[in-house]
Amino acid sequence: MDDLSGHAHSLVDSIAYVTIGSINDDGTPWTSPVYFTADGLRDFYWTSSQTSQHSRNVEARPEVSLVVFDSRVPAYHGRALYGSAVAEVVEGDELAHGLEVYPGPEARGGSQLTLADVTGESPYRLYRARATEVWVLCPRDPRQPCPLHGHNFDHRERVL
């Protein structure tokens, strides 16, 4: 594959879950897979309860990591996108746009949300992680060099 940006877009368009890596109060890592949709390669949206551990972590420490991993491929055919991001509850004028983006195409299986689902007395909120950097695991056949870089080992390339 010679288009790593296209490869990154295909991952976020076809995979339903992103793993959010956040940090607990005691400094230990906490990872949570959540159903998501993306707006390009910069904005990743999901909905969660405000009381979930990852939501509390995001509120206290918004810096997160992201992994979108294709578990459908055979062993040694890794396909993944990695990111560093700053996460937050989507509010104000940006909430309408977030609700247009989330849950993505119907074929992905997510449920459409209303404003009432993620505001007011509802325990749920719409979150966005805005990526500051995004990489993909360079696709290559097992034990074969990468056609783009010639490396005969797994390596990540920056796409954002």
PDB file of C-alpha atoms in Angstrom:
ATOM      1  CA  MET A   1       0.000   0.000   0.000  1.00  0.00           C
ATOM      2  CA  ASP A   2       1.512   3.321  -1.023  1.00  0.00           C
ATOM      3  CA  ASP A   3      -1.101   5.637   0.504  1.00  0.00           C
ATOM      4  CA  LEU A   4      -0.703   5.596   4.282  1.00  0.00           C
ATOM      5  CA  SER A   5      -3.288   8.347   4.791  1.00  0.00           C
ATOM      6  CA  GLY A   6      -5.809   6.284   2.803  1.00  0.00           C
ATOM      7  CA  HIS A   7      -4.879   3.254   4.910  1.00  0.00           C
ATOM      8  CA  ALA A   8      -5.474   5.285   8.098  1.00  0.00           C
ATOM      9  CA  HIS A   9      -8.869   6.455   6.815  1.00  0.00           C
ATOM     10  CA  SER A  10      -9.871   2.883   5.935  1.00  0.00           C
ATOM     11  CA  LEU A  11      -9.121   1.796   9.521  1.00  0.00           C
ATOM     12  CA  VAL A  12     -11.221   4.516  11.157  1.00  0.00           C
ATOM     13  CA  ASP A  13     -14.027   3.942   8.643  1.00  0.00           C
ATOM     14  CA  SER A  14     -14.199   0.154   9.051  1.00  0.00           C
ATOM     15  CA  ILE A  15     -13.356  -0.504  12.721  1.00  0.00           C
ATOM     16  CA  ALA A  16     -16.088   0.133  15.292  1.00  0.00           C
ATOM     17  CA  TYR A  17     -13.990   0.469  18.462  1.00  0.00           C
ATOM     18  CA  VAL A  18     -11.163   2.693  19.572  1.00  0.00           C
ATOM     19  CA  THR A  19      -9.259   1.975  22.776  1.00  0.00           C
ATOM     20  CA  ILE A  20      -8.846   5.116  24.857  1.00  0.00           C
ATOM     21  CA  GLY A  21      -5.823   5.157  27.150  1.00  0.00           C
ATOM     22  CA  SER A  22      -6.207   7.496  30.104  1.00  0.00           C
ATOM     23  CA  ILE A  23      -4.499   7.939  33.474  1.00  0.00           C
ATOM     24  CA  ASN A  24      -6.064   7.234  36.883  1.00  0.00           C
ATOM     25  CA  ASP A  25      -5.620   9.547  39.900  1.00  0.00           C
ATOM     26  CA  ASP A  26      -2.776   7.360  41.196  1.00  0.00           C
ATOM     27  CA  GLY A  27      -0.915   7.586  37.863  1.00  0.00           C
ATOM     28  CA  THR A  28      -1.736   4.097  36.630  1.00  0.00           C
ATOM     29  CA  PRO A  29      -2.952   3.631  33.056  1.00  0.00           C
ATOM     30  CA  TRP A  30      -6.580   2.807  32.285  1.00  0.00           C
ATOM     31  CA  THR A  31      -7.693   1.589  28.870  1.00  0.00           C
ATOM     32  CA  SER A  32     -11.257   1.387  27.631  1.00  0.00           C
ATOM     33  CA  PRO A  33     -12.565   0.205  24.278  1.00  0.00           C
ATOM     34  CA  VAL A  34     -15.487   2.380  23.176  1.00  0.00           C
ATOM     35  CA  TYR A  35     -17.658   2.456  20.059  1.00  0.00           C
ATOM     36  CA  PHE A  36     -16.547   5.498  18.073  1.00  0.00           C
ATOM     37  CA  THR A  37     -16.741   7.387  14.849  1.00  0.00           C
ATOM     38  CA  ALA A  38     -14.170   9.746  13.422  1.00  0.00           C
ATOM     39  CA  ASP A  39     -14.335  13.030  11.583  1.00  0.00           C
ATOM     40  CA  GLY A  40     -11.252  12.642   9.429  1.00  0.00           C
ATOM     41  CA  LEU A  41      -8.093  11.653  11.269  1.00  0.00           C
ATOM     42  CA  ARG A  42      -8.243  14.455  13.813  1.00  0.00           C
ATOM     43  CA  ASP A  43     -11.519  14.093  15.751  1.00  0.00           C
ATOM     44  CA  PHE A  44     -12.656  10.831  17.378  1.00  0.00           C
ATOM     45  CA  TYR A  45     -16.142  10.819  18.981  1.00  0.00           C
ATOM     46  CA  TRP A  46     -17.721   8.432  21.495  1.00  0.00           C
ATOM     47  CA  THR A  47     -20.410   8.541  24.152  1.00  0.00           C
ATOM     48  CA  SER A  48     -19.915   7.415  27.740  1.00  0.00           C
ATOM     49  CA  SER A  49     -21.348   7.809  31.180  1.00  0.00           C
ATOM     50  CA  GLN A  50     -19.844  10.734  33.051  1.00  0.00           C
ATOM     51  CA  THR A  51     -19.156   8.387  35.978  1.00  0.00           C
ATOM     52  CA  SER A  52     -17.166   5.789  34.019  1.00  0.00           C
ATOM     53  CA  GLN A  53     -13.496   5.614  34.988  1.00  0.00           C
ATOM     54  CA  HIS A  54     -12.210   6.831  31.640  1.00  0.00           C
ATOM     55  CA  SER A  55     -14.637   9.797  31.696  1.00  0.00           C
ATOM     56  CA  ARG A  56     -13.474  10.803  35.172  1.00  0.00           C
ATOM     57  CA  ASN A  57      -9.870  10.430  34.012  1.00  0.00           C
ATOM     58  CA  VAL A  58     -10.478  12.620  30.940  1.00  0.00           C
ATOM     59  CA  GLU A  59     -12.054  15.299  33.103  1.00  0.00           C
ATOM     60  CA  ALA A  60      -9.003  15.383  35.391  1.00  0.00           C
ATOM     61  CA  ARG A  61      -6.298  14.683  32.790  1.00  0.00           C
ATOM     62  CA  PRO A  62      -7.464  15.213  29.188  1.00  0.00           C
ATOM     63  CA  GLU A  63      -4.334  13.851  27.504  1.00  0.00           C
ATOM     64  CA  VAL A  64      -5.131  10.384  26.116  1.00  0.00           C
ATOM     65  CA  SER A  65      -3.787   7.826  23.705  1.00  0.00           C
ATOM     66  CA  LEU A  66      -5.851   6.090  21.018  1.00  0.00           C
ATOM     67  CA  VAL A  67      -5.549   2.737  19.283  1.00  0.00           C
ATOM     68  CA  VAL A  68      -7.778   1.538  16.456  1.00  0.00           C
ATOM     69  CA  PHE A  69      -6.764  -2.081  15.865  1.00  0.00           C
ATOM     70  CA  ASP A  70      -8.066  -4.413  13.177  1.00  0.00           C
ATOM     71  CA  SER A  71      -8.472  -7.728  14.991  1.00  0.00           C
ATOM     72  CA  ARG A  72     -10.032  -9.302  11.896  1.00  0.00           C
ATOM     73  CA  VAL A  73      -6.695  -9.817  10.155  1.00  0.00           C
ATOM     74  CA  PRO A  74      -4.621 -12.989  10.623  1.00  0.00           C
ATOM     75  CA  ALA A  75      -1.765 -13.111  13.118  1.00  0.00           C
ATOM     76  CA  TYR A  76       1.346 -11.205  11.966  1.00  0.00           C
ATOM     77  CA  HIS A  77      -0.699  -9.028   9.600  1.00  0.00           C
ATOM     78  CA  GLY A  78      -1.140  -6.170  12.071  1.00  0.00           C
ATOM     79  CA  ARG A  79      -3.242  -3.216  10.965  1.00  0.00           C
ATOM     80  CA  ALA A  80      -3.495  -0.373  13.475  1.00  0.00           C
ATOM     81  CA  LEU A  81      -3.761   3.366  13.940  1.00  0.00           C
ATOM     82  CA  TYR A  82      -2.252   5.060  16.990  1.00  0.00           C
ATOM     83  CA  GLY A  83      -2.775   8.574  18.260  1.00  0.00           C
ATOM     84  CA  SER A  84      -1.982  11.107  20.932  1.00  0.00           C
ATOM     85  CA  ALA A  85      -4.932  13.349  21.693  1.00  0.00           C
ATOM     86  CA  VAL A  86      -6.630  15.742  24.051  1.00  0.00           C
ATOM     87  CA  ALA A  87     -10.128  14.600  25.040  1.00  0.00           C
ATOM     88  CA  GLU A  88     -13.102  16.563  26.295  1.00  0.00           C
ATOM     89  CA  VAL A  89     -16.860  16.619  26.598  1.00  0.00           C
ATOM     90  CA  VAL A  90     -18.320  18.182  23.464  1.00  0.00           C
ATOM     91  CA  GLU A  91     -20.381  21.214  24.421  1.00  0.00           C
ATOM     92  CA  GLY A  92     -21.858  24.421  23.058  1.00  0.00           C
ATOM     93  CA  ASP A  93     -21.799  25.143  19.343  1.00  0.00           C
ATOM     94  CA  GLU A  94     -19.617  22.098  18.646  1.00  0.00           C
ATOM     95  CA  LEU A  95     -22.196  19.662  20.043  1.00  0.00           C
ATOM     96  CA  ALA A  96     -24.493  19.960  17.000  1.00  0.00           C
ATOM     97  CA  HIS A  97     -21.589  19.050  14.699  1.00  0.00           C
ATOM     98  CA  GLY A  98     -20.589  16.152  16.962  1.00  0.00           C
ATOM     99  CA  LEU A  99     -24.131  14.766  16.869  1.00  0.00           C
ATOM    100  CA  GLU A 100     -24.067  14.970  13.052  1.00  0.00           C
ATOM    101  CA  VAL A 101     -20.825  12.967  12.940  1.00  0.00           C
ATOM    102  CA  TYR A 102     -21.745  10.423  15.642  1.00  0.00           C
ATOM    103  CA  PRO A 103     -22.576   7.499  15.265  1.00  0.00           C
ATOM    104  CA  GLY A 104     -21.306   7.436  11.692  1.00  0.00           C
ATOM    105  CA  PRO A 105     -22.858   5.472   8.823  1.00  0.00           C
ATOM    106  CA  GLU A 106     -25.761   3.183   9.739  1.00  0.00           C
ATOM    107  CA  ALA A 107     -23.792   0.155   8.531  1.00  0.00           C
ATOM    108  CA  ARG A 108     -21.388   0.615  11.482  1.00  0.00           C
ATOM    109  CA  GLY A 109     -24.230  -0.259  13.864  1.00  0.00           C
ATOM    110  CA  GLY A 110     -24.224   2.714  16.224  1.00  0.00           C
ATOM    111  CA  SER A 111     -27.338   4.443  17.522  1.00  0.00           C
ATOM    112  CA  GLN A 112     -28.270   7.989  16.627  1.00  0.00           C
ATOM    113  CA  LEU A 113     -28.252  10.358  19.607  1.00  0.00           C
ATOM    114  CA  THR A 114     -30.330  13.398  20.404  1.00  0.00           C
ATOM    115  CA  LEU A 115     -29.284  16.462  22.335  1.00  0.00           C
ATOM    116  CA  ALA A 116     -31.304  15.173  25.317  1.00  0.00           C
ATOM    117  CA  ASP A 117     -29.280  11.923  25.266  1.00  0.00           C
ATOM    118  CA  VAL A 118     -26.028  13.748  26.058  1.00  0.00           C
ATOM    119  CA  THR A 119     -27.005  16.863  28.030  1.00  0.00           C
ATOM    120  CA  GLY A 120     -28.946  17.909  31.109  1.00  0.00           C
ATOM    121  CA  GLU A 121     -30.026  15.114  33.446  1.00  0.00           C
ATOM    122  CA  SER A 122     -28.736  12.370  31.161  1.00  0.00           C
ATOM    123  CA  PRO A 123     -25.744  10.548  32.665  1.00  0.00           C
ATOM    124  CA  TYR A 124     -24.148  10.328  29.208  1.00  0.00           C
ATOM    125  CA  ARG A 125     -22.043  12.835  27.332  1.00  0.00           C
ATOM    126  CA  LEU A 126     -20.541  12.994  23.868  1.00  0.00           C
ATOM    127  CA  TYR A 127     -16.749  13.044  24.038  1.00  0.00           C
ATOM    128  CA  ARG A 128     -14.191  14.023  21.453  1.00  0.00           C
ATOM    129  CA  ALA A 129     -10.504  13.235  21.375  1.00  0.00           C
ATOM    130  CA  ARG A 130      -8.747  15.731  19.122  1.00  0.00           C
ATOM    131  CA  ALA A 131      -5.599  14.077  17.849  1.00  0.00           C
ATOM    132  CA  THR A 132      -2.335  15.968  18.005  1.00  0.00           C
ATOM    133  CA  GLU A 133      -0.430  13.156  16.253  1.00  0.00           C
ATOM    134  CA  VAL A 134      -1.556  10.024  14.386  1.00  0.00           C
ATOM    135  CA  TRP A 135       0.506   7.090  13.147  1.00  0.00           C
ATOM    136  CA  VAL A 136      -0.304   3.869  11.324  1.00  0.00           C
ATOM    137  CA  LEU A 137       1.453   0.544  11.540  1.00  0.00           C
ATOM    138  CA  CYS A 138       2.963   0.355   8.084  1.00  0.00           C
ATOM    139  CA  PRO A 139       1.160  -2.496   6.289  1.00  0.00           C
ATOM    140  CA  ARG A 140       3.383  -5.317   5.078  1.00  0.00           C
ATOM    141  CA  ASP A 141       3.207  -9.053   4.566  1.00  0.00           C
ATOM    142  CA  PRO A 142       4.729 -11.138   7.396  1.00  0.00           C
ATOM    143  CA  ARG A 143       8.492 -11.580   7.099  1.00  0.00           C
ATOM    144  CA  GLN A 144       8.533  -9.347   4.037  1.00  0.00           C
ATOM    145  CA  PRO A 145      10.000  -5.877   3.791  1.00  0.00           C
ATOM    146  CA  CYS A 146       7.662  -2.925   3.786  1.00  0.00           C
ATOM    147  CA  PRO A 147       7.113  -1.908   0.156  1.00  0.00           C
ATOM    148  CA  LEU A 148       7.328   1.802   1.079  1.00  0.00           C
ATOM    149  CA  HIS A 149      10.339   1.867   3.379  1.00  0.00           C
ATOM    150  CA  GLY A 150      12.129  -1.451   2.905  1.00  0.00           C
ATOM    151  CA  HIS A 151      12.030  -2.217   6.650  1.00  0.00           C
ATOM    152  CA  ASN A 152      11.719  -5.892   7.545  1.00  0.00           C
ATOM    153  CA  PHE A 153      10.190  -5.125  10.943  1.00  0.00           C
ATOM    154  CA  ASP A 154       6.980  -3.569  12.254  1.00  0.00           C
ATOM    155  CA  HIS A 155       7.143   0.214  12.200  1.00  0.00           C
ATOM    156  CA  ARG A 156       4.815   3.165  12.532  1.00  0.00           C
ATOM    157  CA  GLU A 157       4.619   6.089  10.145  1.00  0.00           C
ATOM    158  CA  ARG A 158       3.103   9.453  11.008  1.00  0.00           C
ATOM    159  CA  VAL A 159       0.033  10.467   8.993  1.00  0.00           C
ATOM    160  CA  LEU A 160      -1.000  13.537  11.037  1.00  0.00           C
TER     161      LEU A 160
END
